[in-house]
Amino acid sequence: MANYYYEILKLCGFEDEEIEEERSRIEKSFERLGIGPEDMEMAENWVRQNHDVTLKGVRKLLGAWLKELVDLVLARDDGKKIVYFGFPAILGPGLMLSASSEDVFVCAPDMVLDHTMGQIFNKLTPILEAGEANGLPPGHALCSLWQAKVGGLAMEMIPVPDLALASSYFCDMGSKADDLVTAKYGVPAAYIDGVMDSKWGEYPDYLPERVHYLGAQINQALEKAEKVLDIKLAPDAWERSQKDSRGFVNNLLRLLDLMRADPVPVSIVELELLEALSGSSTGRGIREGIKAMEILLRELEDRVKAGIGVTAKGAPRVMTAAGHCSDPRVTRLVEDVGLAVPLTMVLSWVGGPKFKPKGNYTTPGEKMADYELATGNFHGTDGIIKLFASGAKVMKLDGFIAHYLHNCRPAALGSQTQKKYLEEKTGLPVLALEIDGFDSRSYSAASLRTKVETFAEMLKAKKRSAKG
Amino acid sequence: MKALEKLNSHLKTRLTDLSKAKEQGRKIIGYTAGGYLPEELVLACDAIPICFIQSGDNNALKDAGAYICRWLDPFWRSQIGYLTSGKDPYYTIADLIVIPITDNHIRAFSNTAGYYTPEIESFVFGVPHVKDELALGYYLQGINRLKKKLEDFTGVEISESRLKQSIQLCNRERELFRQISLMRQPEDFAVASKDFVALNHGSFLADKEVMVEILESFVKEVKDSTPLPKDGPRILLTGSTLARGDSKVIDIIEDTGGVVVMEEFAEGIRPYWGKVKLEGDLMANLAESYFMGRVCSGWFRPGTERLDFLIKLAREYKAAGMIWYQLMYRESYKVESYFFPDILRKETGLNMLTLESEYDTAETGPMKTRIETFIKTIRS
């Protein structure tokens, strides 16, 4: 039983029988990923240092990511038709394809690499460097998530897909990098186009034209996927995809309730694991992730009852949009300086005001488009910022850490505006923090610490003076 | 050239003329660069279109720093700088700002205009990133909304006859630009790139009828002019934006002996290849010409149409080399600049030099060295 990977898999929530059952797949995929016995000590220390592995739910979440990684690496060997989508994405089309055929594997491979090669094995750097050497050079604020994808392909760690589902409704980089993959590997792309052309302040309103256009683009992309993959969408694909994601959303609502507690029962590092999984996997990863979430929620309920948290009771409460995808140290930094994080973008999305979709649309594409525009994610910058602002009262926040990713244009363009808007609307202090959410080589925890520490001290002093 | 002198003289008094027009009740419609706003609609309601096309000065970026981080295209950050600082009166004289949203860099400008300068009303509509019937329909809906907005804003109905008249005027302008550009295809030609670019930039600010007269005079003058010296290699210059005030690259190319024979840019050079049809549904014709008919910009996906067009231009204009001038952080162009050189070399045998700018004076030295080396390589 003493395989070199036994300990790390146990840390990642694998049961003995799972390890046994998966043995050949694990070995084959690890070999392709360049993971060997020499990496185990680092990986075990890295996971123990950065994740709360006393929680079984967290271990299982890490395991869910690992299983997604194995399935990704071996998708071609498994005879799957492979579809990659860009992150962040409207997940519906991928879920529908997954629900329609067991022969189709759909995921966001860059996110999988970040969460496994980054968060578990601390071996992301060579992959990023390969991405830089293959079309996405450093120093130009290009997306490091895409560098991981291009690097993974260049290093032949992940298979060349049969189709790219390009999220042309959000960022320009992603779809253009899909063009790069097409130029290098001949991968056909189904562009799901949309235009974020709302006027500032328009949210929660939006024109029906936006729904029609984005919806029709989704439907068109699904038709193209059927042709390219030679599959038929299952008649109930939409309903099944909804059923699959409903469990996750319901659990998020339970989680939101638990995060109201003081002290906050779980680190944003662990929240990030489950939030990101829901936007990256349509297969085994998310199915296992939902199971892990159930376990985690029970554990957190116990913690809340016992008054156990990740920071001291009474710690200032701040919102950050999301955790770091590949380096948990950057995320953990906020809690290390004594700030509790009860709210993230995903939680504000389920906990914020319920803006209902506007129309009675019939096609899956239009239903998805209507929903996404109503919830603000792909509506525009003001939609997202308004969601953050709405979370302040719900979670009794003391401040915001307003991250913006320097190498993601849709995120970077809100840099100063979100700070000003949140300060004005909520009256709370906001620290605008420039980071790279997927690559910690330039924006490391060490380089960010001074800013966050100062902000934390200020919030603590403010709380003390408020108490008198 | 007398035509250029006339243009300069017209532009010298342009702001005063615009102020007077405003006093007389005419509306000034400022709009963002990219070529997706049909000026015909503005002209047809007796308003005055003014394109925001100034850039190249690093100080504008400093002004923008209070509103946006540095990781966006410097041209668009400059637009934010000019608008918020009020240092360039063309940006504050507008009664309404129309923003066709193309990529996220324009969205940054749109958000800033909406949030920080609400005193100047803005109107946005979207430009899709793919070319198909759905996208065409979306663009058409956008310009139909714009038509209605302009009618409400100016109180002038855009009738069929007014629209037809303005299309004829704009077609004439496009035709003249095309004619001037094509004059550079033969080995001997007399149109300097700097002049062609100056005409283009001027056309974004000038009165349309005056501009057409200037272009007509220019064509006549060129026909009687002595050809430019032809010993330098013919260069096709392409990129995202060639702003008014950003003359660094053309200056260096010409100083080092190269001859720019073609400028293909999404922003800063007017799309002049097509013509809007005058028969049938005029709004549909505008959409067809401004969206489907024109060669797409770099942020379209896939971008193959534009890349194929560059190859065609390189052949037709007998280019000896291509210079790809992109602005920092314009990711669409950056990514294409990686894989296009191989395609270009395979198709035409030409080499491509990639240059990047953030409107920093410190760039001039290294840029000059690179261009000199490129020109020498072509010569050898």
mmCIF file of C-alpha atoms in Angstrom, chain A residues 132-137 139-142 167-173 175-177 179-180 183-184 191 193-200 202 207 209-210 212-213 216-217 220 379-382 404-407 409-418 420-422 424 434 443, chain B residues 64-73 101-105 107-108 110-116 121-130 132-136 138 141-142 145 291 297-304 326 328-336 338-339 343 356:
data_model
loop_
_atom_site.group_PDB
_atom_site.id
_atom_site.type_symbol
_atom_site.label_atom_id
_atom_site.label_comp_id
_atom_site.label_asym_id
_atom_site.label_seq_id
_atom_site.Cartn_x
_atom_site.Cartn_y
_atom_site.Cartn_z
ATOM 1 C CA GLU A 132 4.941 32.575 -21.427
ATOM 2 C CA ALA A 133 7.245 30.913 -23.916
ATOM 3 C CA ASN A 134 4.394 29.831 -26.155
ATOM 4 C CA GLY A 135 2.627 33.025 -27.012
ATOM 5 C CA LEU A 136 1.721 34.756 -23.772
ATOM 6 C CA PRO A 137 4.940 36.472 -22.693
ATOM 7 C CA GLY A 139 5.450 41.808 -18.723
ATOM 8 C CA HIS A 140 2.333 42.534 -20.738
ATOM 9 C CA ALA A 141 -0.310 41.920 -18.111
ATOM 10 C CA LEU A 142 -1.581 38.901 -19.995
ATOM 11 C CA SER A 167 -16.499 33.055 -23.446
ATOM 12 C CA SER A 168 -16.574 36.037 -25.744
ATOM 13 C CA TYR A 169 -19.077 37.857 -23.534
ATOM 14 C CA PHE A 170 -16.683 38.831 -20.772
ATOM 15 C CA CYS A 171 -13.011 39.180 -21.525
ATOM 16 C CA ASP A 172 -11.185 39.805 -24.788
ATOM 17 C CA MET A 173 -8.063 37.955 -23.757
ATOM 18 C CA SER A 175 -11.297 34.470 -26.866
ATOM 19 C CA LYS A 176 -8.160 35.823 -28.465
ATOM 20 C CA ALA A 177 -6.080 33.196 -26.680
ATOM 21 C CA ASP A 179 -7.418 31.972 -31.464
ATOM 22 C CA LEU A 180 -3.846 31.262 -30.405
ATOM 23 C CA ALA A 183 -3.425 28.706 -34.684
ATOM 24 C CA LYS A 184 -1.121 26.297 -32.848
ATOM 25 C CA TYR A 191 -17.523 31.664 -29.697
ATOM 26 C CA ASP A 193 -20.398 36.293 -27.984
ATOM 27 C CA GLY A 194 -21.991 39.009 -25.931
ATOM 28 C CA VAL A 195 -21.375 42.681 -25.388
ATOM 29 C CA MET A 196 -21.169 44.292 -21.964
ATOM 30 C CA ASP A 197 -22.657 47.478 -23.273
ATOM 31 C CA SER A 198 -24.755 48.621 -20.357
ATOM 32 C CA LYS A 199 -24.437 52.210 -19.387
ATOM 33 C CA TRP A 200 -22.934 52.906 -15.982
ATOM 34 C CA GLU A 202 -28.033 50.692 -15.536
ATOM 35 C CA LEU A 207 -32.192 45.559 -22.620
ATOM 36 C CA GLU A 209 -31.707 42.679 -26.977
ATOM 37 C CA ARG A 210 -28.823 41.634 -24.790
ATOM 38 C CA HIS A 212 -31.705 37.677 -27.261
ATOM 39 C CA TYR A 213 -28.194 38.115 -28.608
ATOM 40 C CA ALA A 216 -28.876 33.050 -29.457
ATOM 41 C CA GLN A 217 -25.085 32.905 -29.358
ATOM 42 C CA GLN A 220 -25.609 28.593 -31.776
ATOM 43 C CA HIS A 379 -23.854 42.476 -16.845
ATOM 44 C CA GLY A 380 -21.183 45.088 -16.265
ATOM 45 C CA THR A 381 -18.863 46.555 -13.679
ATOM 46 C CA ASP A 382 -21.567 48.397 -11.781
ATOM 47 C CA TYR A 404 -8.528 43.869 -8.785
ATOM 48 C CA LEU A 405 -6.519 41.601 -11.014
ATOM 49 C CA HIS A 406 -3.912 43.590 -12.852
ATOM 50 C CA ASN A 407 -3.878 41.187 -15.774
ATOM 51 C CA ARG A 409 -9.105 43.806 -18.063
ATOM 52 C CA PRO A 410 -12.709 43.323 -16.908
ATOM 53 C CA ALA A 411 -11.428 43.270 -13.324
ATOM 54 C CA ALA A 412 -8.761 45.952 -13.711
ATOM 55 C CA LEU A 413 -11.119 48.494 -15.199
ATOM 56 C CA GLY A 414 -12.945 48.743 -11.889
ATOM 57 C CA SER A 415 -9.744 49.477 -9.980
ATOM 58 C CA GLN A 416 -10.432 52.917 -8.539
ATOM 59 C CA THR A 417 -14.131 53.037 -9.210
ATOM 60 C CA GLN A 418 -15.075 50.133 -6.961
ATOM 61 C CA LYS A 420 -14.869 55.047 -4.468
ATOM 62 C CA TYR A 421 -18.304 53.545 -5.039
ATOM 63 C CA LEU A 422 -18.144 51.181 -2.062
ATOM 64 C CA GLU A 424 -19.585 56.261 -0.767
ATOM 65 C CA GLU A 434 -3.823 45.009 -6.989
ATOM 66 C CA TYR A 443 2.172 39.708 -6.250
ATOM 67 C CA ALA B 64 -6.056 59.249 -15.854
ATOM 68 C CA GLY B 65 -4.188 57.643 -12.961
ATOM 69 C CA ALA B 66 -6.734 58.955 -10.477
ATOM 70 C CA TYR B 67 -9.501 57.008 -12.199
ATOM 71 C CA ILE B 68 -7.986 53.860 -13.582
ATOM 72 C CA CYS B 69 -5.029 51.587 -12.962
ATOM 73 C CA ARG B 70 -2.220 51.460 -15.490
ATOM 74 C CA TRP B 71 -3.023 48.025 -16.919
ATOM 75 C CA LEU B 72 -5.236 49.239 -19.708
ATOM 76 C CA ASP B 73 -4.414 50.456 -23.172
ATOM 77 C CA ILE B 101 -18.505 49.518 -26.883
ATOM 78 C CA THR B 102 -16.066 47.201 -28.570
ATOM 79 C CA ASP B 103 -13.651 45.732 -26.045
ATOM 80 C CA ASN B 104 -12.980 46.168 -22.339
ATOM 81 C CA HIS B 105 -10.658 49.122 -22.864
ATOM 82 C CA ARG B 107 -15.704 49.886 -21.451
ATOM 83 C CA ALA B 108 -13.228 51.442 -19.019
ATOM 84 C CA SER B 110 -17.526 54.286 -20.759
ATOM 85 C CA ASN B 111 -17.646 53.514 -17.039
ATOM 86 C CA THR B 112 -15.501 56.523 -16.251
ATOM 87 C CA ALA B 113 -17.644 58.831 -18.344
ATOM 88 C CA GLY B 114 -20.778 57.480 -16.686
ATOM 89 C CA TYR B 115 -19.500 57.583 -13.133
ATOM 90 C CA TYR B 116 -17.097 60.514 -12.968
ATOM 91 C CA GLU B 121 -24.565 62.710 -20.980
ATOM 92 C CA SER B 122 -23.317 59.531 -22.594
ATOM 93 C CA PHE B 123 -25.003 56.966 -24.773
ATOM 94 C CA VAL B 124 -23.597 53.487 -25.270
ATOM 95 C CA PHE B 125 -24.317 50.724 -27.716
ATOM 96 C CA GLY B 126 -22.533 47.474 -28.304
ATOM 97 C CA VAL B 127 -20.400 46.229 -31.129
ATOM 98 C CA PRO B 128 -20.322 42.422 -31.183
ATOM 99 C CA HIS B 129 -17.017 40.606 -31.587
ATOM 100 C CA VAL B 130 -18.051 38.053 -34.154
ATOM 101 C CA ASP B 132 -22.659 36.634 -38.247
ATOM 102 C CA GLU B 133 -26.297 37.442 -38.831
ATOM 103 C CA LEU B 134 -27.041 37.559 -35.110
ATOM 104 C CA ALA B 135 -24.233 40.017 -34.545
ATOM 105 C CA LEU B 136 -25.314 42.158 -37.465
ATOM 106 C CA TYR B 138 -27.482 43.313 -32.650
ATOM 107 C CA GLN B 141 -30.499 47.426 -33.039
ATOM 108 C CA GLY B 142 -27.775 49.495 -31.416
ATOM 109 C CA ARG B 145 -31.439 53.078 -30.643
ATOM 110 C CA PHE B 291 -20.191 46.315 -39.188
ATOM 111 C CA SER B 297 -10.542 44.989 -35.694
ATOM 112 C CA GLY B 298 -8.085 42.867 -33.740
ATOM 113 C CA TRP B 299 -10.511 42.153 -30.924
ATOM 114 C CA PHE B 300 -12.861 40.286 -33.212
ATOM 115 C CA ARG B 301 -12.754 36.535 -32.857
ATOM 116 C CA PRO B 302 -11.571 34.912 -34.855
ATOM 117 C CA GLY B 303 -9.303 37.625 -36.144
ATOM 118 C CA THR B 304 -8.471 35.837 -39.379
ATOM 119 C CA GLN B 326 0.607 48.003 -30.698
ATOM 120 C CA MET B 328 0.708 48.171 -24.209
ATOM 121 C CA TYR B 329 -1.920 45.960 -22.585
ATOM 122 C CA ARG B 330 -4.133 45.748 -25.668
ATOM 123 C CA GLU B 331 -4.222 42.011 -25.287
ATOM 124 C CA SER B 332 -5.971 41.132 -28.556
ATOM 125 C CA TYR B 333 -3.170 42.638 -30.586
ATOM 126 C CA LYS B 334 -0.462 41.257 -28.322
ATOM 127 C CA VAL B 335 -1.687 37.687 -28.721
ATOM 128 C CA GLU B 336 -2.054 37.999 -32.504
ATOM 129 C CA TYR B 338 2.790 36.147 -31.562
ATOM 130 C CA PHE B 339 1.377 33.871 -34.218
ATOM 131 C CA ILE B 343 1.620 33.264 -41.267
ATOM 132 C CA GLU B 356 4.906 48.494 -28.306
#
